[in-house]
Amino acid sequence: MMQTINNLFSLIAACTDRPVWLVGGAVRELLTGRTPADLDLAIDGSGLSLAQALAHTGNGTFVALDRERDTGRVVFADGITIDCATLRAADIVADLHLRDFTVNALALPLTAAITGDWRKLIDPLGGQADLAARQLRPCSAYSLIDDPLRVVRAGRFRATYQLMPTPELITAARSAAPFLPNVAIERIRDELLKLCDGLAAAAGLRLLDQVGALTIIFPELEAARTCEQPRIHFLPVLDHVLETVAALDWLIDNGEPPIAVQTHPNLSRNLPFADRYRELLQQRRGNVRRAALLKLAALLHDNAKPQTKVNHADGTVTFYGHQGIGAEVAATIGQRLRLSRSDTQYLVQIVREHMRPGQMRGGGQLTERGIARFFRDSEDAGPDILLHELADHLATRGPWLDPAAWNEHLRWMETMLEHYWNTPTPPLPPLIRGDMLMDALGIKPGPEVGRLLRLIREAQLAGEIHNAEEALALARTMQIPTTETDDPDHCGRRGKRI
């Protein structure tokens, strides 16, 4: 990959005779020993013209990002992108002063990048020292007001690079956060998903909450801030969902540990089917991993608890139906963020089904039918829901977690996943069609036919029935009696089971 980057430097040099600087994230990545996935260039000339020349010479695809600001992009077949922007000020130093954070206000002349001469690094605001000190500082008091999206980007840098915000950053972010509604929602969505893709997503989200941005983006969560929970939980709802994200950071990315792990530092992180989980959660959903969407779902999973909370006379507290109402809210949020239909449905599935594993664990011995029904209802999100429930448990119990119960929880989860990943599931043709069912039972088209077909399918997948005769016998035992209104002799009487 590094050889590819060096080749790109040479390609850039061949496409222009104007002064060009490598800027921003690419410089930061190289300084920390990483290989940048993309390049940002500043040119004392036309950014669009440079991007067009690079696309033509390097067989890339040209995209005009912002004609007004003379900014273009080149996308190459291997996925590498190069953004080319004209200087926004009289010279490169003045341009760097206009950037968001000091760790991004770094530039290396292209000629020095080719030779590896880091003595030519341009660092007018001490960004290299801030990077070494692991701190995030704005370039000026006005950096975030100039573009309020930078508030969310600060959360992303906390999550992705574990940079700690300085007091100046906190002050600037609090001033800029109220202007977030003026930012295009697609820009907020992209930064938010990158934040959730970080190893410390919970820390990034907590920073957004600290500066007042979280509930500007998600007003549905404001009521959760003061929504207390029963004794089994040790945190109010908003803190609980953030702690659930922290648990996922630890489970998925070995990130900053949640409170339960801080209390029990030797707690097992040996997930069943860890390799399968790693492969699943690394799948790309657009520009981020599937894991990022799971963490976003964790943030939203209890959003409806405040409106479903009931304090009973005996002192108990319930949140009946919060998962169903919460799923509807999650759908609205997904649409507002302009998520794809499949990503929105994923959020809805996690929120709607997040209680199911706990109910199954408390409901006695697992059955093949029960397991099959869970994975059927969960569609392709079943393993994700199980992992979310594990994180939810860590966040619920916190310092009160019982390590022995945790290990038992892992064993239960292994039983579930054994069925999902290791049980052969060859395609099974349906045992009976809907028209056959209606003819045999004398029922009309409607929801009852679909319900019976689903029950037959579950029993078939569980190996309990094997042919049409057994399917019909099961349907007869499960059929709901109907009121026979067509026969005056039976008016008002319940029909008998066939």
mmCIF file of C-alpha atoms in Angstrom, residues 249-426:
data_model
loop_
_atom_site.group_PDB
_atom_site.id
_atom_site.type_symbol
_atom_site.label_atom_id
_atom_site.label_comp_id
_atom_site.label_asym_id
_atom_site.label_seq_id
_atom_site.Cartn_x
_atom_site.Cartn_y
_atom_site.Cartn_z
ATOM 1 C CA ASP A 249 -16.774 -1.042 21.965
ATOM 2 C CA TRP A 250 -15.169 -3.525 24.343
ATOM 3 C CA LEU A 251 -16.790 -6.656 22.937
ATOM 4 C CA ILE A 252 -16.179 -5.840 19.262
ATOM 5 C CA ASP A 253 -13.035 -3.702 19.207
ATOM 6 C CA ASN A 254 -11.424 -4.280 22.618
ATOM 7 C CA GLY A 255 -12.029 -0.585 23.171
ATOM 8 C CA GLU A 256 -12.340 1.404 26.374
ATOM 9 C CA PRO A 257 -13.942 -0.952 28.946
ATOM 10 C CA PRO A 258 -17.446 -0.392 30.331
ATOM 11 C CA ILE A 259 -18.001 -0.030 34.071
ATOM 12 C CA ALA A 260 -18.724 -3.754 34.517
ATOM 13 C CA VAL A 261 -15.303 -4.610 33.103
ATOM 14 C CA GLN A 262 -13.590 -1.886 35.106
ATOM 15 C CA THR A 263 -15.091 -3.529 38.208
ATOM 16 C CA HIS A 264 -14.240 -7.065 37.013
ATOM 17 C CA PRO A 265 -11.067 -6.630 34.908
ATOM 18 C CA ASN A 266 -10.678 -10.393 34.391
ATOM 19 C CA LEU A 267 -14.129 -10.796 32.862
ATOM 20 C CA SER A 268 -14.040 -13.124 29.868
ATOM 21 C CA ARG A 269 -14.213 -11.506 26.443
ATOM 22 C CA ASN A 270 -14.108 -14.879 24.678
ATOM 23 C CA LEU A 271 -17.146 -14.585 22.462
ATOM 24 C CA PRO A 272 -18.528 -17.824 21.050
ATOM 25 C CA PHE A 273 -17.854 -18.034 17.319
ATOM 26 C CA ALA A 274 -15.521 -15.033 17.611
ATOM 27 C CA ASP A 275 -14.096 -15.507 14.108
ATOM 28 C CA ARG A 276 -17.574 -15.596 12.603
ATOM 29 C CA TYR A 277 -18.525 -12.470 14.525
ATOM 30 C CA ARG A 278 -15.371 -10.699 13.393
ATOM 31 C CA GLU A 279 -16.149 -11.503 9.773
ATOM 32 C CA LEU A 280 -19.791 -10.467 10.156
ATOM 33 C CA LEU A 281 -19.154 -7.141 11.869
ATOM 34 C CA GLN A 282 -16.347 -6.135 9.500
ATOM 35 C CA GLN A 283 -18.754 -6.283 6.552
ATOM 36 C CA ARG A 284 -18.946 -2.919 4.834
ATOM 37 C CA ARG A 285 -22.214 -0.988 4.899
ATOM 38 C CA GLY A 286 -21.345 1.942 2.663
ATOM 39 C CA ASN A 287 -18.221 3.597 4.083
ATOM 40 C CA VAL A 288 -18.422 1.992 7.536
ATOM 41 C CA ARG A 289 -18.499 -1.445 9.119
ATOM 42 C CA ARG A 290 -21.667 -3.261 10.082
ATOM 43 C CA ALA A 291 -20.405 -2.762 13.666
ATOM 44 C CA ALA A 292 -21.046 0.984 13.325
ATOM 45 C CA LEU A 293 -24.744 0.406 12.670
ATOM 46 C CA LEU A 294 -24.961 -1.987 15.620
ATOM 47 C CA LYS A 295 -23.522 0.698 17.906
ATOM 48 C CA LEU A 296 -25.975 3.247 16.520
ATOM 49 C CA ALA A 297 -28.816 0.793 17.182
ATOM 50 C CA ALA A 298 -27.553 0.375 20.760
ATOM 51 C CA LEU A 299 -27.783 4.137 21.246
ATOM 52 C CA LEU A 300 -31.430 4.015 20.150
ATOM 53 C CA HIS A 301 -32.579 0.722 21.649
ATOM 54 C CA ASP A 302 -34.427 2.118 24.708
ATOM 55 C CA ASN A 303 -35.634 5.372 23.145
ATOM 56 C CA ALA A 304 -39.305 4.658 24.009
ATOM 57 C CA LYS A 305 -38.819 3.863 27.699
ATOM 58 C CA PRO A 306 -39.797 7.367 28.907
ATOM 59 C CA GLN A 307 -43.200 7.293 27.174
ATOM 60 C CA THR A 308 -43.971 3.713 28.246
ATOM 61 C CA LYS A 309 -42.835 4.014 31.860
ATOM 62 C CA VAL A 310 -45.473 3.124 34.469
ATOM 63 C CA ASN A 311 -44.896 3.408 38.232
ATOM 64 C CA HIS A 312 -47.161 0.846 39.888
ATOM 65 C CA ALA A 313 -48.686 1.122 43.357
ATOM 66 C CA ASP A 314 -46.583 -1.767 44.644
ATOM 67 C CA GLY A 315 -43.403 0.133 43.773
ATOM 68 C CA THR A 316 -42.572 -1.785 40.613
ATOM 69 C CA VAL A 317 -41.755 -0.002 37.360
ATOM 70 C CA THR A 318 -42.549 -1.315 33.884
ATOM 71 C CA PHE A 319 -41.856 -0.261 30.295
ATOM 72 C CA TYR A 320 -44.302 -2.560 28.510
ATOM 73 C CA GLY A 321 -44.129 -2.356 24.730
ATOM 74 C CA HIS A 322 -41.163 0.006 24.617
ATOM 75 C CA GLN A 323 -39.379 -2.161 22.061
ATOM 76 C CA GLY A 324 -42.232 -1.981 19.541
ATOM 77 C CA ILE A 325 -42.778 1.758 19.916
ATOM 78 C CA GLY A 326 -39.010 2.248 19.923
ATOM 79 C CA ALA A 327 -38.719 0.376 16.627
ATOM 80 C CA GLU A 328 -41.176 2.828 15.049
ATOM 81 C CA VAL A 329 -39.096 5.730 16.362
ATOM 82 C CA ALA A 330 -35.928 4.093 15.010
ATOM 83 C CA ALA A 331 -37.567 3.876 11.580
ATOM 84 C CA THR A 332 -38.351 7.593 11.719
ATOM 85 C CA ILE A 333 -34.773 8.385 12.743
ATOM 86 C CA GLY A 334 -33.355 6.240 9.947
ATOM 87 C CA GLN A 335 -35.498 8.069 7.412
ATOM 88 C CA ARG A 336 -34.516 11.452 8.854
ATOM 89 C CA LEU A 337 -30.818 10.557 8.587
ATOM 90 C CA ARG A 338 -31.389 9.466 4.966
ATOM 91 C CA LEU A 339 -30.112 5.978 5.729
ATOM 92 C CA SER A 340 -30.659 3.336 3.093
ATOM 93 C CA ARG A 341 -33.776 1.220 3.410
ATOM 94 C CA SER A 342 -31.745 -1.835 4.432
ATOM 95 C CA ASP A 343 -29.781 0.097 7.075
ATOM 96 C CA THR A 344 -32.982 1.559 8.498
ATOM 97 C CA GLN A 345 -34.551 -1.899 8.622
ATOM 98 C CA TYR A 346 -31.450 -3.176 10.432
ATOM 99 C CA LEU A 347 -31.885 -0.520 13.149
ATOM 100 C CA VAL A 348 -35.569 -1.394 13.425
ATOM 101 C CA GLN A 349 -34.814 -5.117 13.806
ATOM 102 C CA ILE A 350 -32.280 -4.554 16.602
ATOM 103 C CA VAL A 351 -34.594 -2.233 18.532
ATOM 104 C CA ARG A 352 -37.713 -4.375 18.025
ATOM 105 C CA GLU A 353 -36.100 -7.678 18.996
ATOM 106 C CA HIS A 354 -33.594 -6.550 21.634
ATOM 107 C CA MET A 355 -35.703 -7.976 24.486
ATOM 108 C CA ARG A 356 -36.183 -11.414 22.900
ATOM 109 C CA PRO A 357 -32.916 -13.095 23.976
ATOM 110 C CA GLY A 358 -33.430 -12.092 27.610
ATOM 111 C CA GLN A 359 -36.999 -13.373 27.527
ATOM 112 C CA MET A 360 -35.804 -16.648 26.023
ATOM 113 C CA ARG A 361 -33.081 -17.040 28.659
ATOM 114 C CA GLY A 362 -35.635 -16.539 31.411
ATOM 115 C CA GLY A 363 -38.227 -18.776 29.802
ATOM 116 C CA GLY A 364 -36.778 -22.184 30.566
ATOM 117 C CA GLN A 365 -35.125 -24.746 28.316
ATOM 118 C CA LEU A 366 -34.442 -23.770 24.726
ATOM 119 C CA THR A 367 -36.295 -25.679 22.029
ATOM 120 C CA GLU A 368 -35.373 -26.124 18.387
ATOM 121 C CA ARG A 369 -38.612 -24.441 17.420
ATOM 122 C CA GLY A 370 -37.987 -21.457 19.701
ATOM 123 C CA ILE A 371 -34.478 -20.958 18.346
ATOM 124 C CA ALA A 372 -35.680 -21.280 14.753
ATOM 125 C CA ARG A 373 -38.471 -18.778 15.407
ATOM 126 C CA PHE A 374 -36.030 -16.252 16.884
ATOM 127 C CA PHE A 375 -33.690 -16.356 13.897
ATOM 128 C CA ARG A 376 -36.624 -16.264 11.485
ATOM 129 C CA ASP A 377 -38.096 -13.163 13.124
ATOM 130 C CA SER A 378 -34.669 -11.517 13.356
ATOM 131 C CA GLU A 379 -34.043 -11.974 9.635
ATOM 132 C CA ASP A 380 -30.280 -11.494 9.060
ATOM 133 C CA ALA A 381 -29.720 -9.594 12.332
ATOM 134 C CA GLY A 382 -29.989 -12.555 14.733
ATOM 135 C CA PRO A 383 -26.305 -12.756 15.752
ATOM 136 C CA ASP A 384 -26.196 -8.961 16.087
ATOM 137 C CA ILE A 385 -29.214 -8.998 18.412
ATOM 138 C CA LEU A 386 -27.548 -11.638 20.598
ATOM 139 C CA LEU A 387 -24.376 -9.555 20.817
ATOM 140 C CA HIS A 388 -26.416 -6.453 21.597
ATOM 141 C CA GLU A 389 -28.179 -8.327 24.409
ATOM 142 C CA LEU A 390 -24.786 -9.263 25.826
ATOM 143 C CA ALA A 391 -23.756 -5.592 25.810
ATOM 144 C CA ASP A 392 -27.136 -4.573 27.245
ATOM 145 C CA HIS A 393 -26.577 -7.014 30.115
ATOM 146 C CA LEU A 394 -23.144 -5.527 30.873
ATOM 147 C CA ALA A 395 -24.626 -2.031 30.844
ATOM 148 C CA THR A 396 -27.588 -3.037 33.011
ATOM 149 C CA ARG A 397 -25.650 -4.749 35.772
ATOM 150 C CA GLY A 398 -22.516 -2.610 35.701
ATOM 151 C CA PRO A 399 -20.597 -2.956 38.983
ATOM 152 C CA TRP A 400 -23.208 -5.457 40.226
ATOM 153 C CA LEU A 401 -22.407 -7.954 37.471
ATOM 154 C CA ASP A 402 -21.977 -11.565 38.609
ATOM 155 C CA PRO A 403 -18.999 -13.067 36.683
ATOM 156 C CA ALA A 404 -20.405 -16.593 37.064
ATOM 157 C CA ALA A 405 -23.728 -15.500 35.573
ATOM 158 C CA TRP A 406 -21.771 -13.805 32.779
ATOM 159 C CA ASN A 407 -20.024 -17.049 31.889
ATOM 160 C CA GLU A 408 -23.370 -18.854 31.889
ATOM 161 C CA HIS A 409 -24.700 -16.146 29.588
ATOM 162 C CA LEU A 410 -21.851 -16.817 27.142
ATOM 163 C CA ARG A 411 -22.635 -20.553 27.171
ATOM 164 C CA TRP A 412 -26.313 -19.859 26.462
ATOM 165 C CA MET A 413 -25.322 -17.606 23.583
ATOM 166 C CA GLU A 414 -23.082 -20.352 22.193
ATOM 167 C CA THR A 415 -26.054 -22.735 22.116
ATOM 168 C CA MET A 416 -28.048 -20.215 20.107
ATOM 169 C CA LEU A 417 -25.225 -19.517 17.672
ATOM 170 C CA GLU A 418 -24.446 -23.210 17.275
ATOM 171 C CA HIS A 419 -27.904 -23.542 15.771
ATOM 172 C CA TYR A 420 -27.423 -20.501 13.523
ATOM 173 C CA TRP A 421 -23.937 -21.159 12.190
ATOM 174 C CA ASN A 422 -23.411 -24.916 12.518
ATOM 175 C CA THR A 423 -26.819 -26.517 12.008
ATOM 176 C CA PRO A 424 -27.219 -27.545 8.361
ATOM 177 C CA THR A 425 -30.207 -25.803 6.838
ATOM 178 C CA PRO A 426 -30.758 -27.251 3.368
#
